[in-house]
CSV table of C-alpha atoms and ligand atoms in Angstrom, one decimal:
chain,number,residue,atom,x,y,z
A,1,MET,CA,-45.3,6.8,-14.2
A,2,ILE,CA,-48.9,6.2,-13.4
A,3,SER,CA,-52.1,7.6,-14.8
A,4,ILE,CA,-54.1,10.5,-13.4
A,5,ALA,CA,-56.8,8.1,-12.3
A,6,GLU,CA,-54.4,5.8,-10.6
A,7,ALA,CA,-52.7,8.7,-8.9
A,8,ARG,CA,-56.0,10.0,-7.6
A,9,ALA,CA,-57.0,6.6,-6.3
A,10,LEU,CA,-53.7,6.3,-4.4
A,11,ILE,CA,-54.2,9.7,-2.9
A,12,LEU,CA,-57.9,9.3,-2.0
A,13,ALA,CA,-57.1,6.0,-0.3
A,14,GLU,CA,-55.2,8.1,2.3
A,15,ALA,CA,-57.8,10.8,2.7
A,16,ARG,CA,-60.5,10.1,5.3
A,17,PRO,CA,-63.0,12.6,6.7
A,18,LEU,CA,-61.6,14.5,9.7
A,19,PRO,CA,-63.4,14.1,13.1
A,20,PRO,CA,-66.4,16.3,13.5
A,21,GLU,CA,-66.5,19.5,15.6
A,22,ARG,CA,-69.3,21.9,16.5
A,23,ARG,CA,-69.4,25.1,14.5
A,24,ALA,CA,-71.5,28.2,14.6
A,25,LEU,CA,-74.3,27.9,12.0
A,26,THR,CA,-73.0,30.7,9.7
A,27,ASP,CA,-69.5,29.3,10.0
A,28,SER,CA,-70.7,25.8,8.8
A,29,LEU,CA,-71.2,27.1,5.2
A,30,GLY,CA,-69.2,25.0,2.8
A,31,GLY,CA,-68.7,22.2,5.4
A,32,VAL,CA,-70.2,18.8,5.5
A,33,LEU,CA,-72.7,17.8,8.2
A,34,ALA,CA,-71.7,15.1,10.6
A,35,GLU,CA,-75.0,14.5,12.3
A,36,PRO,CA,-78.6,13.8,11.2
A,37,ILE,CA,-80.9,16.7,11.8
A,38,ALA,CA,-84.4,15.9,12.9
A,39,ALA,CA,-87.0,18.7,13.1
A,40,PRO,CA,-87.8,19.5,16.7
A,41,HIS,CA,-91.1,21.2,15.6
A,42,HIS,CA,-93.2,21.9,12.5
A,43,VAL,CA,-92.2,24.5,9.9
A,44,PRO,CA,-94.2,26.6,9.7
A,45,PRO,CA,-95.1,26.1,13.4
A,46,PHE,CA,-98.7,27.1,13.0
A,47,ASP,CA,-101.4,27.5,10.3
A,48,ASN,CA,-100.9,31.0,8.9
A,49,SER,CA,-102.0,33.3,6.1
A,50,ALA,CA,-100.2,33.2,2.8
A,51,MET,CA,-101.6,36.6,1.8
A,52,ASP,CA,-102.5,40.0,3.2
A,53,GLY,CA,-106.3,39.8,3.2
A,54,PHE,CA,-109.3,38.6,5.3
A,55,ALA,CA,-109.5,35.4,7.3
A,56,VAL,CA,-113.0,33.9,6.8
A,57,ARG,CA,-115.1,30.8,7.0
A,58,ALA,CA,-115.0,29.6,3.4
A,59,VAL,CA,-118.7,28.7,3.4
A,60,ASP,CA,-119.5,32.4,4.1
A,61,THR,CA,-118.1,33.3,0.6
A,62,ALA,CA,-120.4,31.0,-1.3
A,63,GLY,CA,-121.6,32.6,-4.4
A,64,ALA,CA,-119.3,35.7,-4.2
A,65,GLY,CA,-118.1,37.1,-7.5
A,66,PRO,CA,-116.9,40.3,-9.1
A,67,GLU,CA,-120.6,41.4,-9.5
A,68,HIS,CA,-121.9,39.8,-6.3
A,69,PRO,CA,-119.8,40.6,-3.3
A,70,VAL,CA,-120.7,39.1,0.0
A,71,ALA,CA,-120.4,41.4,3.0
A,72,LEU,CA,-119.0,40.2,6.3
A,73,ILE,CA,-118.6,41.9,9.7
A,74,MET,CA,-115.0,43.0,10.3
A,75,ARG,CA,-113.5,41.9,13.6
A,76,ASP,CA,-109.8,41.9,14.7
A,77,THR,CA,-106.8,43.0,12.7
A,78,ILE,CA,-104.1,40.3,13.1
A,79,PRO,CA,-100.6,41.4,12.3
A,80,ALA,CA,-97.7,39.0,11.8
A,81,GLY,CA,-96.3,38.0,15.2
A,82,ALA,CA,-99.6,38.6,17.1
A,83,ASP,CA,-100.2,36.0,19.8
A,84,SER,CA,-103.9,36.3,20.5
A,85,TRP,CA,-107.0,36.4,18.3
A,86,ALA,CA,-110.7,36.4,18.7
A,87,ASP,CA,-112.5,33.5,17.0
A,88,VAL,CA,-113.9,34.2,13.5
A,89,GLY,CA,-117.6,33.4,13.8
A,90,PRO,CA,-120.2,32.8,11.0
A,91,GLY,CA,-120.6,36.0,9.0
A,92,GLU,CA,-117.4,37.5,10.3
A,93,ALA,CA,-113.9,38.2,8.8
A,94,ALA,CA,-110.6,39.2,10.5
A,95,LYS,CA,-108.1,41.4,8.7
A,96,ILE,CA,-104.9,39.4,8.5
A,97,MET,CA,-101.4,40.0,7.3
A,98,THR,CA,-99.1,37.5,5.6
A,99,GLY,CA,-97.5,35.2,8.1
A,100,ALA,CA,-100.0,35.9,10.8
A,101,ALA,CA,-101.6,32.9,12.6
A,102,LEU,CA,-105.0,31.9,11.2
A,103,PRO,CA,-107.6,32.6,14.0
A,104,PRO,CA,-109.9,29.8,15.3
A,105,GLY,CA,-113.0,29.4,13.2
A,106,ALA,CA,-111.4,30.7,10.0
A,107,ASP,CA,-110.3,28.2,7.3
A,108,ALA,CA,-109.4,30.4,4.3
A,109,VAL,CA,-108.1,33.8,3.4
A,110,VAL,CA,-109.4,36.1,0.7
A,111,GLU,CA,-106.7,38.4,-0.6
A,112,VAL,CA,-107.0,42.1,0.0
A,113,GLU,CA,-107.1,42.7,-3.8
A,114,ALA,CA,-110.5,41.0,-3.9
A,115,SER,CA,-112.0,43.1,-1.1
A,116,GLU,CA,-113.4,46.5,-0.3
A,117,GLU,CA,-113.9,47.9,3.2
A,118,VAL,CA,-117.1,49.9,3.9
A,119,GLY,CA,-117.9,51.0,7.4
A,120,GLY,CA,-117.5,48.1,9.8
A,121,LYS,CA,-117.9,45.6,7.0
A,122,VAL,CA,-115.8,44.1,4.2
A,123,ARG,CA,-117.1,43.1,0.8
A,124,LEU,CA,-115.5,40.1,-0.7
A,125,PHE,CA,-115.6,39.6,-4.5
A,126,ARG,CA,-114.4,36.1,-4.6
A,127,GLU,CA,-115.5,32.7,-3.4
A,128,VAL,CA,-112.9,30.6,-1.7
A,129,VAL,CA,-112.7,27.0,-0.5
A,130,PRO,CA,-111.3,25.8,2.8
A,131,GLY,CA,-107.5,26.0,2.7
A,132,THR,CA,-107.3,28.9,0.2
A,133,SER,CA,-104.2,31.0,0.9
A,134,VAL,CA,-103.6,29.2,4.1
A,135,ARG,CA,-100.1,27.7,4.9
A,136,LEU,CA,-100.6,24.7,7.1
A,137,ALA,CA,-98.4,23.9,10.1
A,138,GLY,CA,-95.7,21.5,9.0
A,139,GLU,CA,-96.3,21.9,5.3
A,140,ASP,CA,-92.5,22.6,4.8
A,141,VAL,CA,-91.1,20.4,7.5
A,142,ALA,CA,-93.1,18.2,9.9
A,143,ALA,CA,-91.9,17.7,13.4
A,144,GLY,CA,-89.6,14.6,13.5
A,145,ASP,CA,-88.7,14.7,9.8
A,146,VAL,CA,-85.1,14.0,9.2
A,147,VAL,CA,-84.3,16.9,7.0
A,148,LEU,CA,-80.5,16.6,6.7
A,149,GLN,CA,-78.2,13.6,6.8
A,150,PRO,CA,-74.6,13.1,7.8
A,151,GLY,CA,-72.5,13.7,4.7
A,152,ASP,CA,-74.8,16.5,3.3
A,153,PRO,CA,-72.8,19.5,2.1
A,154,ILE,CA,-74.0,22.7,3.8
A,155,GLY,CA,-75.0,25.5,1.4
A,156,PRO,CA,-77.3,28.5,1.9
A,157,ALA,CA,-80.5,26.5,1.8
A,158,GLU,CA,-79.3,24.0,4.4
A,159,ILE,CA,-78.2,27.0,6.6
A,160,GLY,CA,-81.8,28.4,6.2
A,161,ILE,CA,-83.5,25.1,7.2
A,162,LEU,CA,-81.2,24.8,10.2
A,163,ALA,CA,-82.0,28.4,11.2
A,164,SER,CA,-85.7,27.8,10.9
A,165,LEU,CA,-85.4,24.7,13.1
A,166,GLY,CA,-83.4,26.5,15.8
A,167,PHE,CA,-79.9,25.1,15.4
A,168,PRO,CA,-77.4,27.9,16.3
A,169,GLU,CA,-74.6,25.3,16.0
A,170,VAL,CA,-74.1,22.1,14.0
A,171,LEU,CA,-71.7,19.2,14.0
A,172,VAL,CA,-69.5,19.3,10.8
A,173,CYS,CA,-66.3,17.6,9.8
A,174,ARG,CA,-63.3,19.5,10.9
A,175,ARG,CA,-61.7,21.6,8.2
A,176,PRO,CA,-58.2,20.5,7.3
A,177,ARG,CA,-55.4,22.8,8.4
A,178,VAL,CA,-53.2,23.3,5.3
A,179,ALA,CA,-49.6,24.6,5.1
A,180,ILE,CA,-48.1,25.9,1.9
A,181,ILE,CA,-44.4,26.2,1.2
A,182,SER,CA,-42.7,27.4,-2.0
A,183,THR,CA,-39.2,26.3,-2.8
A,184,GLY,CA,-36.6,28.0,-5.0
A,185,SER,CA,-33.7,30.3,-4.4
A,186,GLU,CA,-34.9,32.4,-7.3
A,187,LEU,CA,-38.1,33.4,-5.5
A,188,VAL,CA,-39.0,36.6,-3.7
A,189,GLU,CA,-42.3,37.6,-2.2
A,190,VAL,CA,-44.9,39.7,-3.9
A,191,ASP,CA,-44.0,43.0,-2.3
A,192,GLN,CA,-40.2,42.7,-2.9
A,193,PRO,CA,-38.3,44.3,-5.8
A,194,LEU,CA,-36.8,41.9,-8.4
A,195,ARG,CA,-33.0,41.6,-8.6
A,196,PRO,CA,-31.2,39.8,-11.5
A,197,GLY,CA,-32.1,36.2,-11.7
A,198,GLN,CA,-35.2,36.5,-9.4
A,199,ILE,CA,-38.9,35.9,-10.0
A,200,ARG,CA,-41.8,36.5,-7.7
A,201,ASN,CA,-43.4,33.7,-5.8
A,202,SER,CA,-46.8,33.1,-7.3
A,203,ASN,CA,-47.4,29.5,-6.4
A,204,SER,CA,-48.0,30.2,-2.7
A,205,TYR,CA,-50.7,32.6,-3.7
A,206,THR,CA,-52.4,30.5,-6.3
A,207,LEU,CA,-52.4,27.5,-4.0
A,208,GLU,CA,-53.7,29.5,-1.1
A,209,ALA,CA,-56.5,30.9,-3.3
A,210,GLN,CA,-57.4,27.4,-4.5
A,211,CYS,CA,-57.7,26.4,-0.9
A,212,ARG,CA,-59.8,29.4,0.0
A,213,GLN,CA,-62.2,28.6,-2.7
A,214,LEU,CA,-63.0,25.4,-0.7
A,215,GLY,CA,-63.5,27.6,2.4
A,216,LEU,CA,-60.2,26.7,3.9
A,217,GLU,CA,-57.7,29.2,5.4
A,218,PRO,CA,-54.2,27.8,4.8
A,219,ASP,CA,-51.0,29.1,6.3
A,220,ARG,CA,-48.3,30.2,3.9
A,221,LEU,CA,-45.1,29.2,5.7
A,222,GLY,CA,-42.9,31.1,3.2
A,223,ILE,CA,-40.1,30.3,0.8
A,224,ALA,CA,-37.5,27.7,1.2
A,225,PRO,CA,-34.3,28.4,-0.7
A,226,ASP,CA,-32.8,25.5,-2.6
A,227,ASP,CA,-30.8,24.4,0.4
A,228,TYR,CA,-31.3,21.0,2.2
A,229,GLU,CA,-31.3,22.3,5.8
A,230,ALA,CA,-33.5,25.3,5.0
A,231,THR,CA,-36.0,23.1,3.2
A,232,ARG,CA,-35.9,20.6,5.9
A,233,ALA,CA,-36.7,23.1,8.6
A,234,LEU,CA,-39.7,24.5,6.8
A,235,VAL,CA,-41.1,21.1,5.7
A,236,GLU,CA,-40.8,19.9,9.3
A,237,ARG,CA,-43.1,22.8,10.4
A,238,GLY,CA,-45.4,21.9,7.6
A,239,LEU,CA,-45.7,18.3,8.7
A,240,ALA,CA,-47.6,19.4,11.8
A,241,TYR,CA,-50.6,20.3,9.6
A,242,ASP,CA,-53.2,17.9,8.1
A,243,VAL,CA,-52.0,18.7,4.7
A,244,LEU,CA,-48.7,20.1,3.5
A,245,ILE,CA,-48.3,21.4,0.0
A,246,THR,CA,-44.8,22.3,-1.2
A,247,SER,CA,-44.2,23.6,-4.7
A,248,GLY,CA,-41.1,23.2,-6.8
A,249,GLY,CA,-37.9,21.3,-6.0
A,250,VAL,CA,-39.4,17.9,-6.6
A,251,SER,CA,-37.9,17.2,-10.0
A,252,VAL,CA,-34.5,15.8,-10.9
A,253,GLY,CA,-32.5,19.0,-10.7
A,254,GLU,CA,-29.3,19.1,-8.7
A,255,PHE,CA,-30.8,21.4,-6.1
A,256,ASP,CA,-34.2,19.7,-5.9
A,257,PHE,CA,-34.3,18.7,-2.2
A,258,VAL,CA,-38.0,18.2,-1.5
A,259,LYS,CA,-38.0,14.4,-1.9
A,260,ASP,CA,-34.8,13.9,0.1
A,261,VAL,CA,-36.2,16.0,2.9
A,262,GLN,CA,-39.5,14.1,2.8
A,263,ASP,CA,-37.5,10.8,3.1
A,264,ALA,CA,-35.4,12.1,5.9
A,265,LEU,CA,-38.5,13.2,7.8
A,266,GLY,CA,-40.2,9.9,7.5
A,267,VAL,CA,-42.8,10.7,4.8
A,268,GLU,CA,-43.9,7.5,3.2
A,269,ARG,CA,-44.0,8.1,-0.5
A,270,ARG,CA,-47.0,6.7,-2.3
A,271,LEU,CA,-46.2,8.1,-5.7
A,272,TRP,CA,-43.8,10.2,-7.7
A,273,GLY,CA,-44.6,10.9,-11.3
A,274,VAL,CA,-47.9,11.1,-13.1
A,275,ALA,CA,-48.3,10.6,-16.9
A,276,MET,CA,-49.6,14.1,-17.6
A,277,LYS,CA,-48.4,17.5,-18.9
A,278,PRO,CA,-48.1,19.8,-17.1
A,279,GLY,CA,-47.6,18.3,-13.7
A,280,LYS,CA,-45.4,15.2,-14.2
A,281,PRO,CA,-43.2,15.3,-11.2
A,282,LEU,CA,-45.9,15.2,-8.5
A,283,ALA,CA,-44.7,13.5,-5.3
A,284,PHE,CA,-47.3,12.4,-2.7
A,285,GLY,CA,-46.8,10.7,0.6
A,286,VAL,CA,-48.1,10.5,4.2
A,287,ARG,CA,-46.7,11.0,7.6
A,288,GLU,CA,-48.7,10.5,10.8
A,289,GLY,CA,-52.0,11.9,9.6
A,290,CYS,CA,-50.4,14.5,7.3
A,291,LEU,CA,-51.0,14.2,3.6
A,292,VAL,CA,-47.8,15.5,1.9
A,293,PHE,CA,-48.1,16.9,-1.6
A,294,GLY,CA,-45.0,18.0,-3.5
A,295,VAL,CA,-46.4,19.7,-6.6
A,296,PRO,CA,-44.1,20.9,-9.4
A,297,GLY,CA,-42.8,24.5,-9.4
A,298,ASN,CA,-44.0,25.6,-12.8
A,299,PRO,CA,-47.0,27.8,-12.1
A,300,VAL,CA,-49.5,26.0,-14.3
A,301,ALA,CA,-48.3,22.6,-13.2
A,302,ALA,CA,-48.8,23.6,-9.6
A,303,MET,CA,-52.3,24.8,-10.2
A,304,VAL,CA,-53.3,21.8,-12.3
A,305,SER,CA,-51.9,19.4,-9.7
A,306,PHE,CA,-53.9,21.1,-7.0
A,307,GLU,CA,-57.0,20.9,-9.1
A,308,LEU,CA,-56.6,17.3,-10.0
A,309,PHE,CA,-55.2,15.8,-6.8
A,310,VAL,CA,-55.0,18.2,-3.8
A,311,ARG,CA,-58.6,19.5,-4.2
A,312,PRO,CA,-60.3,16.1,-4.1
A,313,ALA,CA,-58.2,15.1,-1.1
A,314,LEU,CA,-59.0,18.2,0.8
A,315,MET,CA,-62.7,17.7,0.0
A,316,ARG,CA,-62.6,14.2,1.2
A,317,LEU,CA,-61.0,15.3,4.5
A,318,MET,CA,-63.8,17.9,4.8
A,319,GLY,CA,-66.2,15.0,4.6
A,320,HIS,CA,-67.5,15.4,1.0
A,321,ARG,CA,-68.5,12.2,-0.7
A,322,ARG,CA,-68.5,13.7,-4.2
A,323,VAL,CA,-65.0,15.1,-4.6
A,324,LEU,CA,-64.6,15.2,-8.4
A,325,ARG,CA,-66.0,17.7,-10.8
A,326,PRO,CA,-68.4,16.2,-13.4
A,327,THR,CA,-66.7,15.3,-16.7
A,328,HIS,CA,-68.2,16.4,-20.0
A,329,ARG,CA,-67.4,15.4,-23.6
A,330,ALA,CA,-66.3,18.5,-25.5
A,331,VAL,CA,-65.9,19.1,-29.2
A,332,LEU,CA,-62.5,20.6,-30.0
A,333,GLU,CA,-62.5,23.8,-32.0
A,334,GLU,CA,-59.0,23.2,-33.4
A,335,ASP,CA,-56.5,20.4,-34.0
A,336,VAL,CA,-54.6,19.6,-30.9
A,337,ALA,CA,-51.4,17.6,-31.1
A,338,ASN,CA,-50.2,15.4,-28.3
A,339,ARG,CA,-46.9,13.7,-28.9
A,340,TYR,CA,-45.7,13.8,-25.3
A,341,GLY,CA,-46.7,10.3,-24.4
A,342,ARG,CA,-48.6,11.8,-21.5
A,343,VAL,CA,-52.1,13.2,-21.1
A,344,HIS,CA,-52.0,16.8,-22.1
A,345,VAL,CA,-54.2,18.8,-19.7
A,346,MET,CA,-55.2,21.6,-22.0
A,347,ARG,CA,-56.4,24.9,-20.6
A,348,ALA,CA,-59.5,25.8,-22.5
A,349,ARG,CA,-62.3,28.2,-22.9
A,350,ALA,CA,-65.5,26.1,-22.9
A,351,TRP,CA,-69.0,26.9,-23.9
A,352,ARG,CA,-72.2,25.1,-24.8
A,353,GLU,CA,-74.3,25.2,-27.9
A,354,GLY,CA,-77.6,23.4,-27.2
A,355,ASP,CA,-76.5,20.2,-25.5
A,356,VAL,CA,-73.0,20.1,-27.0
A,357,TRP,CA,-69.9,21.4,-25.2
A,358,HIS,CA,-67.2,23.1,-27.2
A,359,ALA,CA,-63.6,23.8,-26.1
A,360,SER,CA,-60.9,26.0,-27.5
A,361,SER,CA,-57.3,26.3,-26.3
A,362,THR,CA,-56.5,29.4,-24.4
A,363,GLY,CA,-53.3,29.8,-26.3
A,364,PRO,CA,-49.6,29.0,-25.5
A,365,GLN,CA,-49.7,26.0,-23.2
A,366,GLY,CA,-46.3,25.9,-21.6
A,367,SER,CA,-46.2,24.8,-18.0
A,368,GLY,CA,-45.0,28.3,-17.0
A,369,ILE,CA,-47.6,30.2,-19.0
A,370,LEU,CA,-50.0,31.2,-16.3
A,371,ARG,CA,-52.0,33.3,-18.7
A,372,SER,CA,-53.3,30.0,-20.1
A,373,MET,CA,-55.1,29.5,-16.8
A,374,VAL,CA,-56.2,33.1,-16.5
A,375,LYS,CA,-58.5,32.8,-19.5
A,376,ALA,CA,-59.5,29.2,-18.9
A,377,ASN,CA,-62.9,28.0,-17.6
A,378,GLY,CA,-62.1,24.4,-18.4
A,379,LEU,CA,-59.4,21.7,-18.5
A,380,VAL,CA,-59.5,19.3,-21.5
A,381,PHE,CA,-57.8,16.0,-21.3
A,382,ILE,CA,-56.0,15.1,-24.6
A,383,PRO,CA,-55.2,11.4,-24.3
A,384,ASP,CA,-51.6,10.3,-24.6
A,385,ASP,CA,-52.0,8.0,-27.6
A,386,VAL,CA,-53.7,10.2,-30.2
A,387,GLY,CA,-50.9,11.9,-32.0
A,388,VAL,CA,-53.3,14.6,-33.1
A,389,LEU,CA,-57.0,15.1,-32.2
A,390,ARG,CA,-58.7,16.9,-35.0
A,391,ALA,CA,-61.1,19.8,-34.8
A,392,GLY,CA,-64.5,18.3,-34.4
A,393,GLU,CA,-63.3,15.3,-32.4
A,394,THR,CA,-64.2,15.1,-28.7
A,395,ALA,CA,-62.3,14.8,-25.5
A,396,ASP,CA,-63.1,14.7,-21.7
A,397,MET,CA,-63.4,18.1,-20.0
A,398,VAL,CA,-64.0,19.5,-16.5
A,399,LEU,CA,-65.3,22.9,-15.9
A,400,LEU,CA,-63.5,25.2,-13.5
A,401,ARG,CA,-65.9,28.1,-13.6
A,402,GLU,CA,-69.4,27.3,-14.5
A,403,GLU,CA,-70.5,30.9,-14.3
A,404,TRP,CA,-68.3,31.8,-17.2
A,405,LEU,CA,-70.5,30.0,-19.7
A,406,GLU,CA,-71.4,32.1,-22.7
A,407,PRO,CA,-71.0,31.3,-26.3
B,1,LIG,P1,-38.9,23.5,-10.1
B,1,LIG,O1,-40.1,22.6,-10.0
B,1,LIG,O2,-38.4,23.9,-8.7
B,1,LIG,O3,-37.8,23.0,-10.9
B,1,LIG,O4,-39.4,24.9,-10.7
B,1,LIG,C1,-39.9,24.8,-12.1
B,1,LIG,C2,-40.1,26.2,-12.6
B,1,LIG,O5,-41.1,26.8,-11.8
B,1,LIG,C3,-38.9,27.1,-12.4
B,1,LIG,O6,-38.8,27.9,-13.6
B,1,LIG,C4,-39.2,27.9,-11.2
B,1,LIG,O7,-38.5,29.2,-11.2
B,1,LIG,C5,-40.7,28.1,-11.3
B,1,LIG,N1,-41.2,28.2,-9.9
B,1,LIG,C6,-40.9,27.4,-8.9
B,1,LIG,N2,-41.6,27.8,-7.8
B,1,LIG,C7,-42.3,28.9,-8.2
B,1,LIG,C8,-43.2,29.7,-7.4
B,1,LIG,N3,-43.4,29.5,-6.2
B,1,LIG,N4,-43.7,30.8,-8.1
B,1,LIG,C9,-43.5,31.0,-9.4
B,1,LIG,N5,-42.7,30.2,-10.1
B,1,LIG,C10,-42.1,29.1,-9.5
B,2,LIG,MG1,-36.9,25.0,-8.0
């Protein structure tokens, strides 16, 4: 058996970014850019007012104050979006709205709160200098600036910049197509009644959900009963995808056919068995551009295997350079024994006090106890050689849900 890090290295060695494709801007969210983006024009495109107020020549406000307003002649009113303006001459002011183009002659704006209109004049109670409350053309992005690079992940801010620069489509790495198969003659689908000896298929749904959190839309191909031919037929379909995830049937049971089927279909195995608990019997291989994951059937093992191995591989296919969650050191709240001789991936509730992370077990940690995941916002890695880690000692931890952080 190999370590988590070794297994991950073997897997990532097979995962290369998929070729780029053009996507509609809104659809590129969560993807990774595959082209550099140079600004075709300034943002903002023209000098404009940062306030509702009066566009003036700054020199005309010299000496103005709360007790000594200066009075200027009011000319145009310039709403946002207007495309023509009279010049602002000496002794003149133009009423201007936020975002409207600064008229020729003016070099500053006095906010409406420091003004008073009387007849055809405006009194200004404040002295300004050139540039006051003016947003200069190109102050956000100058024409020609390379604002985004290939490999940049696309989030809401990137979408906003691309919109402001006039990119209705962008080149992003293609999203992997993912197939999910559950194996087990005991499984029935979520909407079916349970007969004696049956349980409901949950893995297909957790695995699908974990893919969806990456912005992917996997296909659930269904349940393969523990039968060689049936498993083979479904796995063969799954091999047409970029990534195939099967759950269950990959251990040493008499009816575990997944590895035999993979072998028969030409999947080249890269690993089987990782020194961790849960999740030991992970099988990973490749066939003609398809990454083939056989994750164990126990529901927690399936989820943890996805988190530690499938997720980084999918992210690499999507073009991400950073595919691993950051690791923190966390102080354990209670003693945790590990006599398995494998890394114990403990589901934990994590929180922070000052700069120090703390983690507490979410309760019974069996590989089939899915409730241990329900309450978890972190995974803590208890090394294989410790015997017992005492309360107050530290271990590595990754956060699964940052937004759950509260003491
Ligand atoms: P296996 O890896 O096939 O030996 O399965 C290990 C355990 O996980 C067994 O108790 C199975 O019933 C259970 N299991 C396997 N697949 C699923 C699934 N899709 N949903 C829920 N439990 C499963
Ligand atoms: Mg099974």
